[in-house]
Amino acid sequence: MRISMKVFLCLLVAAFAVTAFGQKTRTLPASEFKQLGGGADEIDSMRQPNPAENGLSSKASMIPIREGFQSIEIPVETAGNFQVMIIARNGEAFDVKAVLPGGEQFNPRLESAFIERVETSYGLGDATYPAEVFRFAGLGAGILRFNIETPKDGLAGEATVGYLVASSDSPYRLYSFINTNETIRGRQIGVVARMFDVSAKDLRASTGTVARSDVEIRTPSGSISRIPMFDDGAHADGLAGDGTFGGLFTPGEPGQYILQVATRGRTAIGEDFVRTGEHVISVAESGAAFSGDAYVRQSDETRFRLDLPVSGLRAGQRVIAYAEVSGRDSETPVAWIGGMTTVEKGFGYRQVNVPLSIDARWLVRSGGKGGFELRNVRIEDADGTVTLGTSGRIILPEIKIPESLKANYFGEVNEEMRVGKRPVRIVDDAVGGKLMLIHGYCSGGNTFPTSQFSNNIVFNDPNQNRTHDQFANLIKNFGAAYPSFGAVAHSQGGAATLHLYTYYWSGLDYATGPGTRLIQSVGTPYQGTALAGNLALLGQIFGAGCGSNSNLSYSGAASWLAGIPSWARAKVFYHTTSFKDVWWRYDYCNFATDPFLSDPDDGVVEKAYGQLSGANNLGHKTGWCHTSGMRDPAQTGDSSRNSNMNSNAMR
């Protein structure tokens, strides 16, 4: 049997890791991947999401500040308060003057009855940028002008040295989305946007007139282009004249793209508006094209291996595969199969095989007697954010189920059917498992007080940007030195731990009581955060921070979640928090991020997008923000919650 070098190294690490207590952990022998399967009742939740349902709703506009002098005109709408934020590239103190809609000039840094000034920072994790916020009250409609003089450092006059972000309480919002899950180099991608009124019963009701809509595209290599958007029915925008605008582009290189949609116009009551929406998407190098029927062979007493012939992928590439299993003459699927897998060399020119596995008990359980086929087949990148290829139907050769299996299986669903055979894990001189404390995206280090957790180990990967899959493998490798571990995770650490538990065998699978909670999290953006796109934009412009991460966007998170089955979600126990709301003041966790988020939020994650369907919601608590440096204390420092998580944790 031939195994990849990566699998060999993973087994080697697990076999000979030595803990601080001297115990040796050996895992003998098995694939590092779980072989996933589930019943027909789970299929709806495992299907690809509709991209149009996972877009970005924006009440703000981000306008670049260039080097030297610049006069920026900002439309002001009359509804509620109005806020302007200035984010400087290096934290410079720009010279700022303003002109009110009525023509009055003033210094916004001198607080008055109608303006509040706050010095803060904008960001996610430790990827933050200094920000200065001016919050106005009682401004009339019209144009607010900010005259900004920035230091010159020899850069070209068009260099972006900061951003001005304007937002208000207006109900007029921009909704924008990417129209496909198959974002692949050389294939056309559509960007779609429309304005809507959140106060209207019909969210598709007229919101006035759009004068101009376009998309700025920043490639992984840093080049910039701009494309117009049209409402003509020919640019992924639906019907001509329906108020929805679309723009088309074809990516020429793989990697992380940052797209900024900008829409300008006049509201239904005659006030000028401008809105922007920032998206980060991952573009794959190449897609997968299916090429014929599957090959089938029995691999053990209950399992059959299915090899799906494809082209466009490379041998050794890790991907996530998914398929629904149906009888050839039936409209009703009997099961789904999938999981992480490694592409293998095939037989034809440029052809490779994507291996899948099915436990034959799913077929016996269905009562099907005829032939079977795969439907709604898809292959994704290892992070589950890009669909590389799909097939509506792949015929399976005859699967000869052993008569002994038919006679001795009575319909119960067990662990082997869901995840495959559990590897044999042998621990010499074991002293018990550990509770792993796991930080989040771009964190400077552990964010939990270790003194509030017993028998713990601390995962530490400071100031890094990792995809969910990269993050998960780091957790797996760190935990390989221990007989077992449970997890208490913050922010992205919760999603990465769930990714690990879903796709890979690790010490998580061997955790025991007396606690009953395997994965516990606080402040995890399971459904993404609105900050992913604009933070990626700032990072690319300023050359700082931890970089873009499509797993943290709304659309990327939705695609990833479509691969997480119900049994894995059920092992997650999660908490959400937000600012403390009092009647006598404006409430927020972070003045700088508030314009991008919908209340309630913790300064990074909105309560609505911190939910994980099928998991265990342990409640929402106010008075706690995402990280330190926000108005209320950091959520990871809540001693009451930490005590509860510690006492209920599996290890």
PDB file of N, CA, C and O in Angstrom, residues 185-225:
ATOM      1  N   ARG A 185     -10.162  30.399 -11.635  1.00  0.00           N
ATOM      2  CA  ARG A 185      -9.402  31.194 -12.606  1.00  0.00           C
ATOM      3  C   ARG A 185      -9.883  30.894 -14.026  1.00  0.00           C
ATOM      4  O   ARG A 185     -10.027  29.740 -14.421  1.00  0.00           O
ATOM      5  N   GLY A 186     -10.120  31.956 -14.783  1.00  0.00           N
ATOM      6  CA  GLY A 186     -10.539  31.810 -16.172  1.00  0.00           C
ATOM      7  C   GLY A 186     -12.027  31.666 -16.386  1.00  0.00           C
ATOM      8  O   GLY A 186     -12.477  31.628 -17.537  1.00  0.00           O
ATOM      9  N   ARG A 187     -12.804  31.601 -15.304  1.00  0.00           N
ATOM     10  CA  ARG A 187     -14.263  31.484 -15.431  1.00  0.00           C
ATOM     11  C   ARG A 187     -14.931  32.781 -14.986  1.00  0.00           C
ATOM     12  O   ARG A 187     -14.554  33.386 -13.990  1.00  0.00           O
ATOM     13  N   GLN A 188     -15.946  33.164 -15.724  1.00  0.00           N
ATOM     14  CA  GLN A 188     -16.623  34.427 -15.466  1.00  0.00           C
ATOM     15  C   GLN A 188     -17.351  34.419 -14.122  1.00  0.00           C
ATOM     16  O   GLN A 188     -17.995  33.438 -13.748  1.00  0.00           O
ATOM     17  N   ILE A 189     -17.239  35.525 -13.400  1.00  0.00           N
ATOM     18  CA  ILE A 189     -17.880  35.697 -12.093  1.00  0.00           C
ATOM     19  C   ILE A 189     -18.763  36.937 -12.151  1.00  0.00           C
ATOM     20  O   ILE A 189     -18.357  37.971 -12.690  1.00  0.00           O
ATOM     21  N   GLY A 190     -19.939  36.839 -11.593  1.00  0.00           N
ATOM     22  CA  GLY A 190     -20.849  37.973 -11.542  1.00  0.00           C
ATOM     23  C   GLY A 190     -20.925  38.575 -10.155  1.00  0.00           C
ATOM     24  O   GLY A 190     -20.946  37.862  -9.155  1.00  0.00           O
ATOM     25  N   VAL A 191     -20.943  39.911 -10.089  1.00  0.00           N
ATOM     26  CA  VAL A 191     -21.140  40.649  -8.841  1.00  0.00           C
ATOM     27  C   VAL A 191     -22.482  41.357  -8.952  1.00  0.00           C
ATOM     28  O   VAL A 191     -22.737  42.077  -9.929  1.00  0.00           O
ATOM     29  N   VAL A 192     -23.362  41.143  -7.987  1.00  0.00           N
ATOM     30  CA  VAL A 192     -24.746  41.608  -8.067  1.00  0.00           C
ATOM     31  C   VAL A 192     -25.057  42.501  -6.879  1.00  0.00           C
ATOM     32  O   VAL A 192     -24.605  42.234  -5.758  1.00  0.00           O
ATOM     33  N   ALA A 193     -25.828  43.581  -7.110  1.00  0.00           N
ATOM     34  CA  ALA A 193     -26.157  44.509  -6.028  1.00  0.00           C
ATOM     35  C   ALA A 193     -27.496  45.182  -6.279  1.00  0.00           C
ATOM     36  O   ALA A 193     -27.905  45.367  -7.431  1.00  0.00           O
ATOM     37  N   ARG A 194     -28.164  45.536  -5.185  1.00  0.00           N
ATOM     38  CA  ARG A 194     -29.372  46.352  -5.263  1.00  0.00           C
ATOM     39  C   ARG A 194     -29.543  47.093  -3.951  1.00  0.00           C
ATOM     40  O   ARG A 194     -29.032  46.670  -2.902  1.00  0.00           O
ATOM     41  N   MET A 195     -30.235  48.210  -3.980  1.00  0.00           N
ATOM     42  CA  MET A 195     -30.572  48.948  -2.776  1.00  0.00           C
ATOM     43  C   MET A 195     -31.902  48.436  -2.233  1.00  0.00           C
ATOM     44  O   MET A 195     -32.768  47.981  -2.992  1.00  0.00           O
ATOM     45  N   PHE A 196     -32.060  48.489  -0.903  1.00  0.00           N
ATOM     46  CA  PHE A 196     -33.341  48.124  -0.310  1.00  0.00           C
ATOM     47  C   PHE A 196     -33.560  48.942   0.954  1.00  0.00           C
ATOM     48  O   PHE A 196     -32.635  49.561   1.491  1.00  0.00           O
ATOM     49  N   ASP A 197     -34.794  48.959   1.422  1.00  0.00           N
ATOM     50  CA  ASP A 197     -35.201  49.730   2.597  1.00  0.00           C
ATOM     51  C   ASP A 197     -35.575  48.741   3.700  1.00  0.00           C
ATOM     52  O   ASP A 197     -36.566  48.029   3.582  1.00  0.00           O
ATOM     53  N   VAL A 198     -34.775  48.697   4.775  1.00  0.00           N
ATOM     54  CA  VAL A 198     -35.035  47.725   5.833  1.00  0.00           C
ATOM     55  C   VAL A 198     -36.321  48.026   6.592  1.00  0.00           C
ATOM     56  O   VAL A 198     -36.853  47.155   7.284  1.00  0.00           O
ATOM     57  N   SER A 199     -36.838  49.240   6.460  1.00  0.00           N
ATOM     58  CA  SER A 199     -38.073  49.587   7.170  1.00  0.00           C
ATOM     59  C   SER A 199     -39.317  49.224   6.363  1.00  0.00           C
ATOM     60  O   SER A 199     -40.436  49.299   6.877  1.00  0.00           O
ATOM     61  N   ALA A 200     -39.137  48.839   5.111  1.00  0.00           N
ATOM     62  CA  ALA A 200     -40.274  48.508   4.256  1.00  0.00           C
ATOM     63  C   ALA A 200     -40.684  47.059   4.436  1.00  0.00           C
ATOM     64  O   ALA A 200     -39.852  46.187   4.687  1.00  0.00           O
ATOM     65  N   LYS A 201     -41.963  46.781   4.300  1.00  0.00           N
ATOM     66  CA  LYS A 201     -42.446  45.406   4.381  1.00  0.00           C
ATOM     67  C   LYS A 201     -41.944  44.592   3.195  1.00  0.00           C
ATOM     68  O   LYS A 201     -41.586  43.425   3.332  1.00  0.00           O
ATOM     69  N   ASP A 202     -41.912  45.213   2.033  1.00  0.00           N
ATOM     70  CA  ASP A 202     -41.409  44.564   0.831  1.00  0.00           C
ATOM     71  C   ASP A 202     -39.980  45.047   0.607  1.00  0.00           C
ATOM     72  O   ASP A 202     -39.749  46.191   0.223  1.00  0.00           O
ATOM     73  N   LEU A 203     -39.004  44.173   0.870  1.00  0.00           N
ATOM     74  CA  LEU A 203     -37.609  44.585   0.765  1.00  0.00           C
ATOM     75  C   LEU A 203     -37.174  44.824  -0.676  1.00  0.00           C
ATOM     76  O   LEU A 203     -36.079  45.326  -0.919  1.00  0.00           O
ATOM     77  N   ARG A 204     -38.025  44.483  -1.623  1.00  0.00           N
ATOM     78  CA  ARG A 204     -37.716  44.767  -3.024  1.00  0.00           C
ATOM     79  C   ARG A 204     -38.418  46.023  -3.513  1.00  0.00           C
ATOM     80  O   ARG A 204     -38.388  46.359  -4.698  1.00  0.00           O
ATOM     81  N   ALA A 205     -39.041  46.751  -2.577  1.00  0.00           N
ATOM     82  CA  ALA A 205     -39.727  47.983  -2.948  1.00  0.00           C
ATOM     83  C   ALA A 205     -38.719  49.024  -3.421  1.00  0.00           C
ATOM     84  O   ALA A 205     -37.539  48.984  -3.082  1.00  0.00           O
ATOM     85  N   SER A 206     -39.185  49.987  -4.207  1.00  0.00           N
ATOM     86  CA  SER A 206     -38.310  51.016  -4.765  1.00  0.00           C
ATOM     87  C   SER A 206     -37.643  51.824  -3.662  1.00  0.00           C
ATOM     88  O   SER A 206     -38.270  52.219  -2.679  1.00  0.00           O
ATOM     89  N   THR A 207     -36.351  52.036  -3.818  1.00  0.00           N
ATOM     90  CA  THR A 207     -35.598  52.852  -2.858  1.00  0.00           C
ATOM     91  C   THR A 207     -35.034  54.086  -3.537  1.00  0.00           C
ATOM     92  O   THR A 207     -34.057  54.662  -3.085  1.00  0.00           O
ATOM     93  N   GLY A 208     -35.627  54.478  -4.632  1.00  0.00           N
ATOM     94  CA  GLY A 208     -35.158  55.659  -5.332  1.00  0.00           C
ATOM     95  C   GLY A 208     -34.458  55.295  -6.623  1.00  0.00           C
ATOM     96  O   GLY A 208     -34.769  54.290  -7.261  1.00  0.00           O
ATOM     97  N   THR A 209     -33.488  56.114  -6.995  1.00  0.00           N
ATOM     98  CA  THR A 209     -32.812  55.972  -8.280  1.00  0.00           C
ATOM     99  C   THR A 209     -31.322  55.763  -8.074  1.00  0.00           C
ATOM    100  O   THR A 209     -30.677  56.511  -7.336  1.00  0.00           O
ATOM    101  N   VAL A 210     -30.780  54.722  -8.697  1.00  0.00           N
ATOM    102  CA  VAL A 210     -29.340  54.496  -8.687  1.00  0.00           C
ATOM    103  C   VAL A 210     -28.738  55.218  -9.881  1.00  0.00           C
ATOM    104  O   VAL A 210     -29.100  54.942 -11.032  1.00  0.00           O
ATOM    105  N   ALA A 211     -27.821  56.158  -9.609  1.00  0.00           N
ATOM    106  CA  ALA A 211     -27.184  56.908 -10.681  1.00  0.00           C
ATOM    107  C   ALA A 211     -25.983  56.165 -11.248  1.00  0.00           C
ATOM    108  O   ALA A 211     -25.691  56.257 -12.441  1.00  0.00           O
ATOM    109  N   ARG A 212     -25.278  55.428 -10.367  1.00  0.00           N
ATOM    110  CA  ARG A 212     -24.069  54.739 -10.821  1.00  0.00           C
ATOM    111  C   ARG A 212     -23.752  53.608  -9.857  1.00  0.00           C
ATOM    112  O   ARG A 212     -23.872  53.754  -8.646  1.00  0.00           O
ATOM    113  N   SER A 213     -23.327  52.478 -10.420  1.00  0.00           N
ATOM    114  CA  SER A 213     -22.882  51.366  -9.598  1.00  0.00           C
ATOM    115  C   SER A 213     -21.703  50.706 -10.304  1.00  0.00           C
ATOM    116  O   SER A 213     -21.738  50.495 -11.519  1.00  0.00           O
ATOM    117  N   ASP A 214     -20.637  50.421  -9.552  1.00  0.00           N
ATOM    118  CA  ASP A 214     -19.475  49.779 -10.155  1.00  0.00           C
ATOM    119  C   ASP A 214     -18.750  48.930  -9.123  1.00  0.00           C
ATOM    120  O   ASP A 214     -19.094  48.935  -7.934  1.00  0.00           O
ATOM    121  N   VAL A 215     -17.756  48.171  -9.588  1.00  0.00           N
ATOM    122  CA  VAL A 215     -16.987  47.272  -8.734  1.00  0.00           C
ATOM    123  C   VAL A 215     -15.503  47.540  -8.937  1.00  0.00           C
ATOM    124  O   VAL A 215     -15.016  47.508 -10.075  1.00  0.00           O
ATOM    125  N   GLU A 216     -14.784  47.785  -7.840  1.00  0.00           N
ATOM    126  CA  GLU A 216     -13.329  47.850  -7.889  1.00  0.00           C
ATOM    127  C   GLU A 216     -12.791  46.471  -7.526  1.00  0.00           C
ATOM    128  O   GLU A 216     -13.175  45.894  -6.512  1.00  0.00           O
ATOM    129  N   ILE A 217     -11.886  45.944  -8.349  1.00  0.00           N
ATOM    130  CA  ILE A 217     -11.361  44.587  -8.185  1.00  0.00           C
ATOM    131  C   ILE A 217      -9.876  44.661  -7.883  1.00  0.00           C
ATOM    132  O   ILE A 217      -9.105  45.233  -8.665  1.00  0.00           O
ATOM    133  N   ARG A 218      -9.477  44.079  -6.752  1.00  0.00           N
ATOM    134  CA  ARG A 218      -8.064  44.007  -6.385  1.00  0.00           C
ATOM    135  C   ARG A 218      -7.641  42.548  -6.433  1.00  0.00           C
ATOM    136  O   ARG A 218      -8.197  41.704  -5.738  1.00  0.00           O
ATOM    137  N   THR A 219      -6.651  42.259  -7.247  1.00  0.00           N
ATOM    138  CA  THR A 219      -6.208  40.893  -7.453  1.00  0.00           C
ATOM    139  C   THR A 219      -5.202  40.485  -6.369  1.00  0.00           C
ATOM    140  O   THR A 219      -4.676  41.335  -5.643  1.00  0.00           O
ATOM    141  N   PRO A 220      -4.891  39.199  -6.252  1.00  0.00           N
ATOM    142  CA  PRO A 220      -3.894  38.759  -5.268  1.00  0.00           C
ATOM    143  C   PRO A 220      -2.526  39.410  -5.461  1.00  0.00           C
ATOM    144  O   PRO A 220      -1.799  39.621  -4.498  1.00  0.00           O
ATOM    145  N   SER A 221      -2.183  39.738  -6.710  1.00  0.00           N
ATOM    146  CA  SER A 221      -0.885  40.365  -6.969  1.00  0.00           C
ATOM    147  C   SER A 221      -0.919  41.873  -6.793  1.00  0.00           C
ATOM    148  O   SER A 221       0.114  42.527  -6.935  1.00  0.00           O
ATOM    149  N   GLY A 222      -2.097  42.446  -6.486  1.00  0.00           N
ATOM    150  CA  GLY A 222      -2.189  43.868  -6.170  1.00  0.00           C
ATOM    151  C   GLY A 222      -2.663  44.766  -7.284  1.00  0.00           C
ATOM    152  O   GLY A 222      -2.821  45.981  -7.077  1.00  0.00           O
ATOM    153  N   SER A 223      -2.909  44.241  -8.477  1.00  0.00           N
ATOM    154  CA  SER A 223      -3.406  45.099  -9.553  1.00  0.00           C
ATOM    155  C   SER A 223      -4.856  45.491  -9.276  1.00  0.00           C
ATOM    156  O   SER A 223      -5.596  44.779  -8.591  1.00  0.00           O
ATOM    157  N   ILE A 224      -5.266  46.637  -9.825  1.00  0.00           N
ATOM    158  CA  ILE A 224      -6.589  47.193  -9.560  1.00  0.00           C
ATOM    159  C   ILE A 224      -7.288  47.479 -10.879  1.00  0.00           C
ATOM    160  O   ILE A 224      -6.691  48.045 -11.801  1.00  0.00           O
ATOM    161  N   SER A 225      -8.534  47.101 -10.970  1.00  0.00           N
ATOM    162  CA  SER A 225      -9.350  47.452 -12.125  1.00  0.00           C
ATOM    163  C   SER A 225     -10.752  47.790 -11.631  1.00  0.00           C
ATOM    164  O   SER A 225     -11.124  47.480 -10.499  1.00  0.00           O
TER     165      SER A 225
END
